[in-house]
Backbone as a printed PyTorch tensor [residue, N CA C, xyz], in Angstrom:
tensor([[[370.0740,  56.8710, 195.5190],
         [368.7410,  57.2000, 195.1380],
         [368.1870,  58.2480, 196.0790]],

        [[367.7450,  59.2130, 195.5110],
         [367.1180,  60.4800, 196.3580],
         [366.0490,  60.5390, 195.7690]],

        [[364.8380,  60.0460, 196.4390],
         [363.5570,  60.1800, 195.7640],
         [362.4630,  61.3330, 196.7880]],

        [[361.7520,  61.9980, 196.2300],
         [361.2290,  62.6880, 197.4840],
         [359.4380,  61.8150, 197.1470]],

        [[359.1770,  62.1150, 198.4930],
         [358.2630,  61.5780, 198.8900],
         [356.6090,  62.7920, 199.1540]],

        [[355.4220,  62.8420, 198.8980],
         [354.6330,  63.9410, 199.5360],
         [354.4760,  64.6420, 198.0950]],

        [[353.7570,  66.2450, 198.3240],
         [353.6770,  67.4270, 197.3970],
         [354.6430,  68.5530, 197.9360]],

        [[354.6910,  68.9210, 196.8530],
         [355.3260,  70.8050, 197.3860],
         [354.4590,  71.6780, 198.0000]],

        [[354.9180,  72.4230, 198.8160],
         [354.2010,  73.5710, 198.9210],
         [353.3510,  73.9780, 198.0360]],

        [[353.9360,  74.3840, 196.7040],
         [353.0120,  74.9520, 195.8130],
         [352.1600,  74.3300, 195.5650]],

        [[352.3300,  73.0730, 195.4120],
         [351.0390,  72.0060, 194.9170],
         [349.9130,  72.4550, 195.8130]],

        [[350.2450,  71.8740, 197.4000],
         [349.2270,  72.2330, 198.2570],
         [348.4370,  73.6330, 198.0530]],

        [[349.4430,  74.6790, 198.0140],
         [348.4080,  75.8410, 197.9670],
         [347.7510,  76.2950, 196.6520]],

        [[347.9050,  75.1940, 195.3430],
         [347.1190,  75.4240, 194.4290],
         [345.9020,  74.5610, 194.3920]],

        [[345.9250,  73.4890, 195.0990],
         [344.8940,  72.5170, 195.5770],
         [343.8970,  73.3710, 196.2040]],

        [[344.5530,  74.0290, 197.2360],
         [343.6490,  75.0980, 198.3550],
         [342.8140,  75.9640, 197.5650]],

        [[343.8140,  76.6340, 196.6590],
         [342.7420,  77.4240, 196.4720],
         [341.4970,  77.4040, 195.1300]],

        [[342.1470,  76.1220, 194.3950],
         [341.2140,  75.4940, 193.6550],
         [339.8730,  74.7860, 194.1660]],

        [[339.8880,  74.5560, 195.8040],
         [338.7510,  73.9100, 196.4190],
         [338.1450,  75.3810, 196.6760]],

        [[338.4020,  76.1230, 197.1350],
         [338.2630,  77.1320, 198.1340],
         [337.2320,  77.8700, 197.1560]],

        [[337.8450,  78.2680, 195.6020],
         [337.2320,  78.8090, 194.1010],
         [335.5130,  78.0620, 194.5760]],

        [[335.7560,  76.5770, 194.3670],
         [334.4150,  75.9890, 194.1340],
         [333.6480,  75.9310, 195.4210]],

        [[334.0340,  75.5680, 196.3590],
         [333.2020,  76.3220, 197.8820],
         [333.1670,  77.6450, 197.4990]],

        [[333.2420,  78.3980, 196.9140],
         [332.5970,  79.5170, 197.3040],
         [331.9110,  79.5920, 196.7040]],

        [[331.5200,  79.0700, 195.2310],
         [330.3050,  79.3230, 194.4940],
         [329.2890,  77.8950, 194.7830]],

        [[329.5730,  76.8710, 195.7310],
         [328.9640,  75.7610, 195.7710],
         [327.8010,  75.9690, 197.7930]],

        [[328.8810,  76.8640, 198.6550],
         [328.3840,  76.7670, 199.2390],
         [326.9360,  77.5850, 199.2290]],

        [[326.8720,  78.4830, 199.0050],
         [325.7180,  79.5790, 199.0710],
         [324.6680,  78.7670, 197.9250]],

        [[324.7980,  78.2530, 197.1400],
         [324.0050,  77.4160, 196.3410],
         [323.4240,  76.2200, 197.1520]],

        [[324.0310,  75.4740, 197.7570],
         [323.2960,  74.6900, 198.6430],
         [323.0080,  75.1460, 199.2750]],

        [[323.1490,  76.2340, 200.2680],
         [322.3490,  76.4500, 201.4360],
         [320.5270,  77.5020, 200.6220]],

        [[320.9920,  77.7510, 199.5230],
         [319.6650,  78.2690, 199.0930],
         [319.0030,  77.3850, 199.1240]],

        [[318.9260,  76.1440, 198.0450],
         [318.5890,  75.2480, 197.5740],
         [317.9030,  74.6340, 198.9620]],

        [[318.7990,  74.3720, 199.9290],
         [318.4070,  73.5620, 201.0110],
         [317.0500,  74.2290, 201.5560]],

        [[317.3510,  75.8950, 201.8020],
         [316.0950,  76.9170, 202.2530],
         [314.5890,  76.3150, 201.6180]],

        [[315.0260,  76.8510, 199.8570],
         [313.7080,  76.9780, 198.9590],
         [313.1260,  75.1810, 199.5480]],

        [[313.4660,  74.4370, 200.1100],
         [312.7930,  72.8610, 200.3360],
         [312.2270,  72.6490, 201.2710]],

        [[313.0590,  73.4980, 202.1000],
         [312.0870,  73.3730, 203.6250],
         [310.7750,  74.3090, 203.6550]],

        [[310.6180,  75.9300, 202.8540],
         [309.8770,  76.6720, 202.6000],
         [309.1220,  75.6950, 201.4490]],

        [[309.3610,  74.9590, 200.4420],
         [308.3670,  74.2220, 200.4020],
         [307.2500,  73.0800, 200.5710]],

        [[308.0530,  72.7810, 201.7160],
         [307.1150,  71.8630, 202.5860],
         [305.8990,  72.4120, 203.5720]],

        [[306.7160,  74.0880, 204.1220],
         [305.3950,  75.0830, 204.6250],
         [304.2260,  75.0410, 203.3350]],

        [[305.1510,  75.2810, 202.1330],
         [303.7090,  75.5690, 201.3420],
         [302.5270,  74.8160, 201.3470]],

        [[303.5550,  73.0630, 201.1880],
         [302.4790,  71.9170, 201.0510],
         [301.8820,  71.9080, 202.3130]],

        [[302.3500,  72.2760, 203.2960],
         [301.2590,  72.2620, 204.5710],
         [300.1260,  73.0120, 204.6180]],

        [[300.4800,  74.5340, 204.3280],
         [299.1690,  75.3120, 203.4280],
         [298.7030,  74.7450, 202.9290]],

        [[298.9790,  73.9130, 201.5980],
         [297.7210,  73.6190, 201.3890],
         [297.2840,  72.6370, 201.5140]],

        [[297.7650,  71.6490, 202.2800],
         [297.0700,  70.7390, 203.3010],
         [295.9350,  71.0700, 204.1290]],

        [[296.2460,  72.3100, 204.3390],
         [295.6780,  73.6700, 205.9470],
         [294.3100,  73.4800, 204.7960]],

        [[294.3520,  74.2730, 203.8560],
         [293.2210,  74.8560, 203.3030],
         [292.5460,  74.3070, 202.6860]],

        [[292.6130,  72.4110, 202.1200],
         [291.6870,  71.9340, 202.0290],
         [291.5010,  71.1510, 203.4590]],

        [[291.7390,  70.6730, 204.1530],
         [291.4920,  70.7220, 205.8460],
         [290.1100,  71.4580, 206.5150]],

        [[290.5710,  72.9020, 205.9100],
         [289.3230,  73.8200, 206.2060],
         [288.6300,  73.2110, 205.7150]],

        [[288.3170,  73.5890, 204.4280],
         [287.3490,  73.4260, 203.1640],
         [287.2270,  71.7950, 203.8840]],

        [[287.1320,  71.1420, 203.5770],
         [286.2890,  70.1390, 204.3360],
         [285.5400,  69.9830, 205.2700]],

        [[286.4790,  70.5840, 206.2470],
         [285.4460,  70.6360, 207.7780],
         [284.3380,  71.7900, 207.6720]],

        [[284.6060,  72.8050, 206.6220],
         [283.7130,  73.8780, 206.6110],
         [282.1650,  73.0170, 206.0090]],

        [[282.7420,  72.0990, 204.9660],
         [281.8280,  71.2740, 204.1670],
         [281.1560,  70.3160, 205.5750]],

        [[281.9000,  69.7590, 206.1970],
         [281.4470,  68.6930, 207.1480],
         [280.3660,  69.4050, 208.5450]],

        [[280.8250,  70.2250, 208.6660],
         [280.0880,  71.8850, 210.0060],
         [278.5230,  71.7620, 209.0550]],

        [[278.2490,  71.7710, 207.7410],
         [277.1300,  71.7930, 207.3110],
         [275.9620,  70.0380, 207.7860]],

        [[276.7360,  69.1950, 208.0530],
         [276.1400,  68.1530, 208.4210],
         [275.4360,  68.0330, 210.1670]],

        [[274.5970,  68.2440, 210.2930],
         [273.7790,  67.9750, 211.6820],
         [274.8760,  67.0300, 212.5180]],

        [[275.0560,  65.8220, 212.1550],
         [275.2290,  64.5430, 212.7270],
         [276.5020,  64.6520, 212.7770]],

        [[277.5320,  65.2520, 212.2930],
         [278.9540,  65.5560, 212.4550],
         [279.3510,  66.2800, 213.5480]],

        [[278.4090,  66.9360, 214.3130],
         [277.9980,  68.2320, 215.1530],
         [277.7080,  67.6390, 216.6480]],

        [[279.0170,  67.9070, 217.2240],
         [278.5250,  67.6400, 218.7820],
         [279.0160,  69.5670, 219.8110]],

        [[278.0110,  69.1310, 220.8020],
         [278.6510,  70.2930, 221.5770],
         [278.8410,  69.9650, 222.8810]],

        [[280.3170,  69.8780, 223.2050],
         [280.9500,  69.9620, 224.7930],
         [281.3240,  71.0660, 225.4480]],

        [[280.6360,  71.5610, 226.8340],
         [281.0510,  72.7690, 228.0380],
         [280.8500,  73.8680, 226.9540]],

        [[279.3100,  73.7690, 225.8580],
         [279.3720,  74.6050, 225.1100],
         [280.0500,  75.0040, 223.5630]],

        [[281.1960,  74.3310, 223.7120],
         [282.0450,  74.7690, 222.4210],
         [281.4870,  73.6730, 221.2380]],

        [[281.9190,  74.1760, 220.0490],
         [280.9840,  73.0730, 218.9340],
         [282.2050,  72.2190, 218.5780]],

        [[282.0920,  71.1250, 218.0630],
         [282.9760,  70.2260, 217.8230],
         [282.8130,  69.5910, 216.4350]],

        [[283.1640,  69.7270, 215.4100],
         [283.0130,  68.7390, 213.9730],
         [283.3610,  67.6390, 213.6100]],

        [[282.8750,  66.4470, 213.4570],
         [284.1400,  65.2740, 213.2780],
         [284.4660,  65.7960, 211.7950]],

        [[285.4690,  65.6280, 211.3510],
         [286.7840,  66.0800, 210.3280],
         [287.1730,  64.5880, 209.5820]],

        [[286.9630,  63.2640, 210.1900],
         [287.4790,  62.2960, 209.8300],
         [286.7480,  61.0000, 210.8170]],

        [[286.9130,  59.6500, 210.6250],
         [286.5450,  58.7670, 211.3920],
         [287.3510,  58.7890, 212.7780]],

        [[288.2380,  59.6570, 212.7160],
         [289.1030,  59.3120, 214.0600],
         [288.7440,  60.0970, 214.6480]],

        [[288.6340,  61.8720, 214.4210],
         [288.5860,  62.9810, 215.2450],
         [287.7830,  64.1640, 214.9360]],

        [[287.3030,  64.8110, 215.9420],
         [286.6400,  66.2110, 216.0590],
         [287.5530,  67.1100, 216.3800]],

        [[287.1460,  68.0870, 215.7540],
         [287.6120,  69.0540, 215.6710],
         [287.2020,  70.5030, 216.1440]],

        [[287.8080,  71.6450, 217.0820],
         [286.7390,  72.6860, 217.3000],
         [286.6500,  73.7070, 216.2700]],

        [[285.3510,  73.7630, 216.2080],
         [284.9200,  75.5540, 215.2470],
         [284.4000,  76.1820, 216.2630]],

        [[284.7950,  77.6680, 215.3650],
         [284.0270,  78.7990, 215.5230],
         [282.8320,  79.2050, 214.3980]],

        [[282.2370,  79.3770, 214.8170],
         [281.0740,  79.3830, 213.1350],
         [280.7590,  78.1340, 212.3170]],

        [[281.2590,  78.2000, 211.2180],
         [281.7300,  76.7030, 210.3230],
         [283.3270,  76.5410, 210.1460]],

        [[284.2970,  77.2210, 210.7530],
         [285.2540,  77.3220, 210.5320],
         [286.5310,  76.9430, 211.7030]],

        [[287.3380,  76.4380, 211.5200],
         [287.9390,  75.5600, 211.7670],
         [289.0470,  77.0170, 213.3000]],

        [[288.9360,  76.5580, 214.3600],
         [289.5620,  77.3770, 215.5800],
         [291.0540,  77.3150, 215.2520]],

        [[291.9700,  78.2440, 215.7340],
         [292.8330,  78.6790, 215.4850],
         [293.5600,  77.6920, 216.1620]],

        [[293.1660,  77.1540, 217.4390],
         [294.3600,  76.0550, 218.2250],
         [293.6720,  74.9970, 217.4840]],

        [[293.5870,  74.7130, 217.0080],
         [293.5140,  73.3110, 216.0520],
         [294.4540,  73.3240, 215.2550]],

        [[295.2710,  74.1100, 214.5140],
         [295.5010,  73.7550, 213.0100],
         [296.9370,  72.6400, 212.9210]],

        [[297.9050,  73.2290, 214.0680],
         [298.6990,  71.5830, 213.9460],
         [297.9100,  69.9940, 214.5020]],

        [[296.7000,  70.0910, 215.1690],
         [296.2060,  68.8050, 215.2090],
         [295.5950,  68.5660, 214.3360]],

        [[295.0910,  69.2080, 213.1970],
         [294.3660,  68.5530, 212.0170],
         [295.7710,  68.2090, 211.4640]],

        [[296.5380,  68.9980, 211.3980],
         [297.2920,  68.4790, 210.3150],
         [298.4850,  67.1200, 211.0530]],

        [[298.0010,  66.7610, 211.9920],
         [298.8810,  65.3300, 212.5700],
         [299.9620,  65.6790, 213.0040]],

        [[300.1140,  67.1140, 213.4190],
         [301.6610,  67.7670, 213.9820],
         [302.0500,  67.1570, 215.0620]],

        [[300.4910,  67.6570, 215.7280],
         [300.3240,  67.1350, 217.8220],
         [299.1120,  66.4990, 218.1180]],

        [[299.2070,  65.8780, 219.4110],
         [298.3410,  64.7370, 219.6460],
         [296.4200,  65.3580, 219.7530]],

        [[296.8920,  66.9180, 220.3630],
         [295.6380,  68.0030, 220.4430],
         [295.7130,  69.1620, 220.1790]],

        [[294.8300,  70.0260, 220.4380],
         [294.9100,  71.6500, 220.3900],
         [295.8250,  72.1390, 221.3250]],

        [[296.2310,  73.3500, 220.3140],
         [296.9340,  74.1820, 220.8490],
         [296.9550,  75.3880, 222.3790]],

        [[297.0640,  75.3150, 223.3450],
         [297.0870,  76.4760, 224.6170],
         [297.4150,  77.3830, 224.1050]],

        [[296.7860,  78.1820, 224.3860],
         [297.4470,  80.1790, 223.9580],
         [298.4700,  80.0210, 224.8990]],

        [[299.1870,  80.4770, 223.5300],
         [300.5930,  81.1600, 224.2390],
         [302.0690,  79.9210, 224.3960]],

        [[301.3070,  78.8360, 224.2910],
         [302.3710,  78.0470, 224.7620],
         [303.2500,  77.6930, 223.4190]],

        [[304.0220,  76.8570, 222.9880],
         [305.0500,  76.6930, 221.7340],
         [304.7600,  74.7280, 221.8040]],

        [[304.4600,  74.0980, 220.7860],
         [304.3440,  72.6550, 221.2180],
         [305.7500,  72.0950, 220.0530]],

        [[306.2050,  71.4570, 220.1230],
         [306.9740,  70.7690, 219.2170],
         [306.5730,  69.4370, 218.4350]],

        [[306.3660,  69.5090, 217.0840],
         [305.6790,  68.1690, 216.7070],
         [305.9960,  67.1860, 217.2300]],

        [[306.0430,  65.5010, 217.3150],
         [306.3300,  64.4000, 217.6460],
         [307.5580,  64.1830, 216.8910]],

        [[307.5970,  64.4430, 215.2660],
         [308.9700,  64.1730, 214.7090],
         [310.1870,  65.0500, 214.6030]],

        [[309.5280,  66.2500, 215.6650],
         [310.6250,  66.9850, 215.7270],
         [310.7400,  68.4210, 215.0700]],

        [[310.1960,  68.0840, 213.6240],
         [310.3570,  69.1270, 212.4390],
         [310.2660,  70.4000, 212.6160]],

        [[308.5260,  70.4110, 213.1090],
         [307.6220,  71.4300, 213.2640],
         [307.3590,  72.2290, 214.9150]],

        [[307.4030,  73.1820, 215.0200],
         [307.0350,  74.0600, 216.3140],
         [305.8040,  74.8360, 215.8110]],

        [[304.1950,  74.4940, 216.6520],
         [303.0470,  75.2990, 216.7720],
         [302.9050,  76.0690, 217.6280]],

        [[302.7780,  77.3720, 217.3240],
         [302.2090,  78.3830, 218.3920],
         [300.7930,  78.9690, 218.7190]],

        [[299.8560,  78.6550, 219.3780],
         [298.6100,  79.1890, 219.3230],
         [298.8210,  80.7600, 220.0440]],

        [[299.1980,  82.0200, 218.8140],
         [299.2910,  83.1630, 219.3990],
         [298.0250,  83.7620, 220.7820]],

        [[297.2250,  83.8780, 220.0600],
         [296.1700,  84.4340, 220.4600],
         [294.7390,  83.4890, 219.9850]],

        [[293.3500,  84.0570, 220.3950],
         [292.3020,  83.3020, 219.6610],
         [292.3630,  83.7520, 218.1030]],

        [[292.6990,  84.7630, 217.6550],
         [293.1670,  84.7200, 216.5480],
         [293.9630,  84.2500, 215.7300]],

        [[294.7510,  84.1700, 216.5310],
         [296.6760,  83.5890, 215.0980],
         [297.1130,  82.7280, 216.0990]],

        [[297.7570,  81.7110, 214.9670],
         [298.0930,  80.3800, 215.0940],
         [299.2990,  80.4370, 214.2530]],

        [[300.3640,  80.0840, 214.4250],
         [301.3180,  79.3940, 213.4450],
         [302.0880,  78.1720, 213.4360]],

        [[302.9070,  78.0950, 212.1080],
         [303.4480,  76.8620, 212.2550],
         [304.8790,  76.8860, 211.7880]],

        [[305.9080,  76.8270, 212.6420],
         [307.6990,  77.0210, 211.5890],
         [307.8170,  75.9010, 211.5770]],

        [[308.7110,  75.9040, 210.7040],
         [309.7430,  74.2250, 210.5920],
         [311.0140,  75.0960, 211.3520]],

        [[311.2600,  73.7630, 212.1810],
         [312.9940,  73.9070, 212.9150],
         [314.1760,  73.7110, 211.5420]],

        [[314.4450,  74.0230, 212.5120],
         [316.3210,  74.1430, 212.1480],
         [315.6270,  74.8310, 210.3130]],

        [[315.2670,  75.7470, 209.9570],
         [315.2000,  76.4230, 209.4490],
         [316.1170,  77.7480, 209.1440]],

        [[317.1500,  78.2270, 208.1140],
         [317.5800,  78.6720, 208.5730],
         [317.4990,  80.6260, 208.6940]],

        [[316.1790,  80.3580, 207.9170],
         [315.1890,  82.0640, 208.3240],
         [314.6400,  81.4590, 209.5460]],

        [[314.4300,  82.4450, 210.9100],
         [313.2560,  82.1870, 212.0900],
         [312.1060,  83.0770, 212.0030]],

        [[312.4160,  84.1110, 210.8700],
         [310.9320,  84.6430, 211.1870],
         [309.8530,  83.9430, 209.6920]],

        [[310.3590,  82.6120, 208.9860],
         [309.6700,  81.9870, 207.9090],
         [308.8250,  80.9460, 208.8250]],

        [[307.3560,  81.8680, 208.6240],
         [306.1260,  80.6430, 209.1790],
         [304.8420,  80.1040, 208.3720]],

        [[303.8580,  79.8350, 208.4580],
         [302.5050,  79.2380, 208.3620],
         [302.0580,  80.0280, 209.2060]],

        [[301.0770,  80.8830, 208.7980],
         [299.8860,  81.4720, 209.8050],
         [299.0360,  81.6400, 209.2520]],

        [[298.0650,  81.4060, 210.8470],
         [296.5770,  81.1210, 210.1550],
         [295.9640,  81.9050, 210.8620]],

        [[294.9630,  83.2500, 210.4080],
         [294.1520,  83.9290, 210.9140],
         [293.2370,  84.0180, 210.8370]],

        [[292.6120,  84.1780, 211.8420],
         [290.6050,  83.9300, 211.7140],
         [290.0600,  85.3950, 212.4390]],

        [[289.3380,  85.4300, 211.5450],
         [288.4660,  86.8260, 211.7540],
         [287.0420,  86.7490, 212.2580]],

        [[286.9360,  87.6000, 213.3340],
         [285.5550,  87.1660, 213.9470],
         [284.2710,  88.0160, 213.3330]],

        [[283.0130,  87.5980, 213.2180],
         [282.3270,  88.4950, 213.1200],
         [280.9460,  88.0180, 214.2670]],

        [[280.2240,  88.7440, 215.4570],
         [279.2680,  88.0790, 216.3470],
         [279.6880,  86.9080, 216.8550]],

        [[280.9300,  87.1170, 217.3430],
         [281.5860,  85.5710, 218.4740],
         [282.3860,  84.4710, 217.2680]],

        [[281.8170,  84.4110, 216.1750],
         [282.3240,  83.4160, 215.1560],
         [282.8990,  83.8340, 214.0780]],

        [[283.6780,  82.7100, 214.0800],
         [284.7080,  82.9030, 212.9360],
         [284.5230,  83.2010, 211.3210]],

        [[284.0400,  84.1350, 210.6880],
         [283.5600,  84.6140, 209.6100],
         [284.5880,  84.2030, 207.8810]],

        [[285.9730,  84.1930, 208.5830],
         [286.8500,  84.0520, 207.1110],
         [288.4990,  84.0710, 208.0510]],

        [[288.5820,  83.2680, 207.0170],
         [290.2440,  82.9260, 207.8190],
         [291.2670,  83.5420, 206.8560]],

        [[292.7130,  83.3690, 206.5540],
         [293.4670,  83.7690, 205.8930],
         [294.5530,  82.7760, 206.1160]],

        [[294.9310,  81.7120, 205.3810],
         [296.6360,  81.3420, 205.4530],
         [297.2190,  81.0780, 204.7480]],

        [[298.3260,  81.4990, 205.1800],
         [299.5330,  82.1390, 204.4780],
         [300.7180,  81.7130, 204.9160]],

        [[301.7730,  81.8610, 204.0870],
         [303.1790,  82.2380, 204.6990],
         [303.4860,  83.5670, 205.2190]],

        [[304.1430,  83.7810, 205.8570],
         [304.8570,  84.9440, 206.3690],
         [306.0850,  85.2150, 206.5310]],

        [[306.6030,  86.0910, 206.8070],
         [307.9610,  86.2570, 207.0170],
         [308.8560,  86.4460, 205.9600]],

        [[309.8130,  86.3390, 205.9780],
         [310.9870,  86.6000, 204.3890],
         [310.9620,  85.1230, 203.7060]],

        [[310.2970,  84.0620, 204.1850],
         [310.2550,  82.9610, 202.9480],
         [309.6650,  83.3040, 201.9350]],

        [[309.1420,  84.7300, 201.8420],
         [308.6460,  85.4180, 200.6130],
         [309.8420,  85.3970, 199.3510]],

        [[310.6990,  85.7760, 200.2540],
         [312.0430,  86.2180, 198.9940],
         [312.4890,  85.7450, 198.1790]]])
C-alpha cells in the first residue's frame, strides 16, 4: 500500500492564490468601511457639540444659571456642571468637557486624552479647539470648533469636521 498523505504543491499554490484574489478585494473594503465609522462617530459628536451650544446659549439667557469667578462667566449647562462662556457662547477649552471626554477644560496648547482612551482634545489657541479619535487611520481627520470674537466675546462659532474625513 502506497498511500500519500498531505496536498501537492499545486494544490497549495492554487489555495494561495485563491485567498490572496479575495484579500485583495476584501482588504481595502474593510479598512474603508472601518474609516467611514470612526468618521462617523466625529459626526455624532458634532452634533452632540452643537446642540450642547444651543443649549447653553439658551441657558447664558437665564440670570440664575449665571455665576462669575476671578471674573470669567460661568453657565450651569446641566445639574452637575458649569460651564465657561464668552458672550453667550460656549469657550473653546470647554468643548471635550461638555461633551464627557475629560474631567475639565482644556490648557492651551496642551493634548488631553479622554478617560476611555478613544478621543485626544487639543485646546489650540483661545480660538480653536479640536477633537480626533485615536487609532484613526487619517491623522489630519478632526472636530473643530472655532469661535469668533467680536468686543472680547464670542460672537459665532463654527463646527465642523476637518481634514480629508471629507473624502
Amino acid at each position: 500500500m502506497n498511500e500519500k498523505m498531505g496536498f501537492s504543491l499545486l494544490e497549495l499554490t492554487f489555495v494561495i492564490v485563491v485567498l490572496s484574489v479575495l484579500a485583495m478585494f476584501a482588504i481595502p473594503e474593510y479598512t474603508k468601511t472601518h474609516r467611514e465609522a470612526k468618521v462617523a462617530v466625529l459626526t455624532d459628536l458634532r452634533g452632540k457639540l452643537i446642540n450642547a451650544v444651543d443649549t447653553l446659549k439658551t441657558a447664558s439667557n437665564i440670570e440664575s444659571r449665571k455665576q462669575t469667578i476671578s471674573g470669567k462667566t460661568y453657565v450651569q449647562y446641566d445639574v452637575r456642571q458649569s460651564y465657561l462662556v464668552s458672550g453667550k457662547l460656549l469657550d473653546p477649552t470647554e468643548i471635550c468637557h461638555i461633551l464627557g471626554l475629560t474631567p475639565g477644560p482644556l490648557v492651551e496648547g496642551e493634548m488631553i486624552t479622554s478617560s476611555d482612551g478613544m478621543y485626544t482634545c487639543k485646546n489650540v489657541s483661545p480660538k480653536q479647539s479640536w477633537i480626533k479619535m485615536n487609532r484613526l487611520e487619517s491623522t489630519d481627520c478632526a472636530l473643530a470648533y472655532t469661535a469668533y470674537y467680536h468686543n472680547g466675546s464670542i460672537a459665532n462659532v463654527d463646527i465642523k469636521l476637518t481634514g480629508d474625513c471629507l473624502e
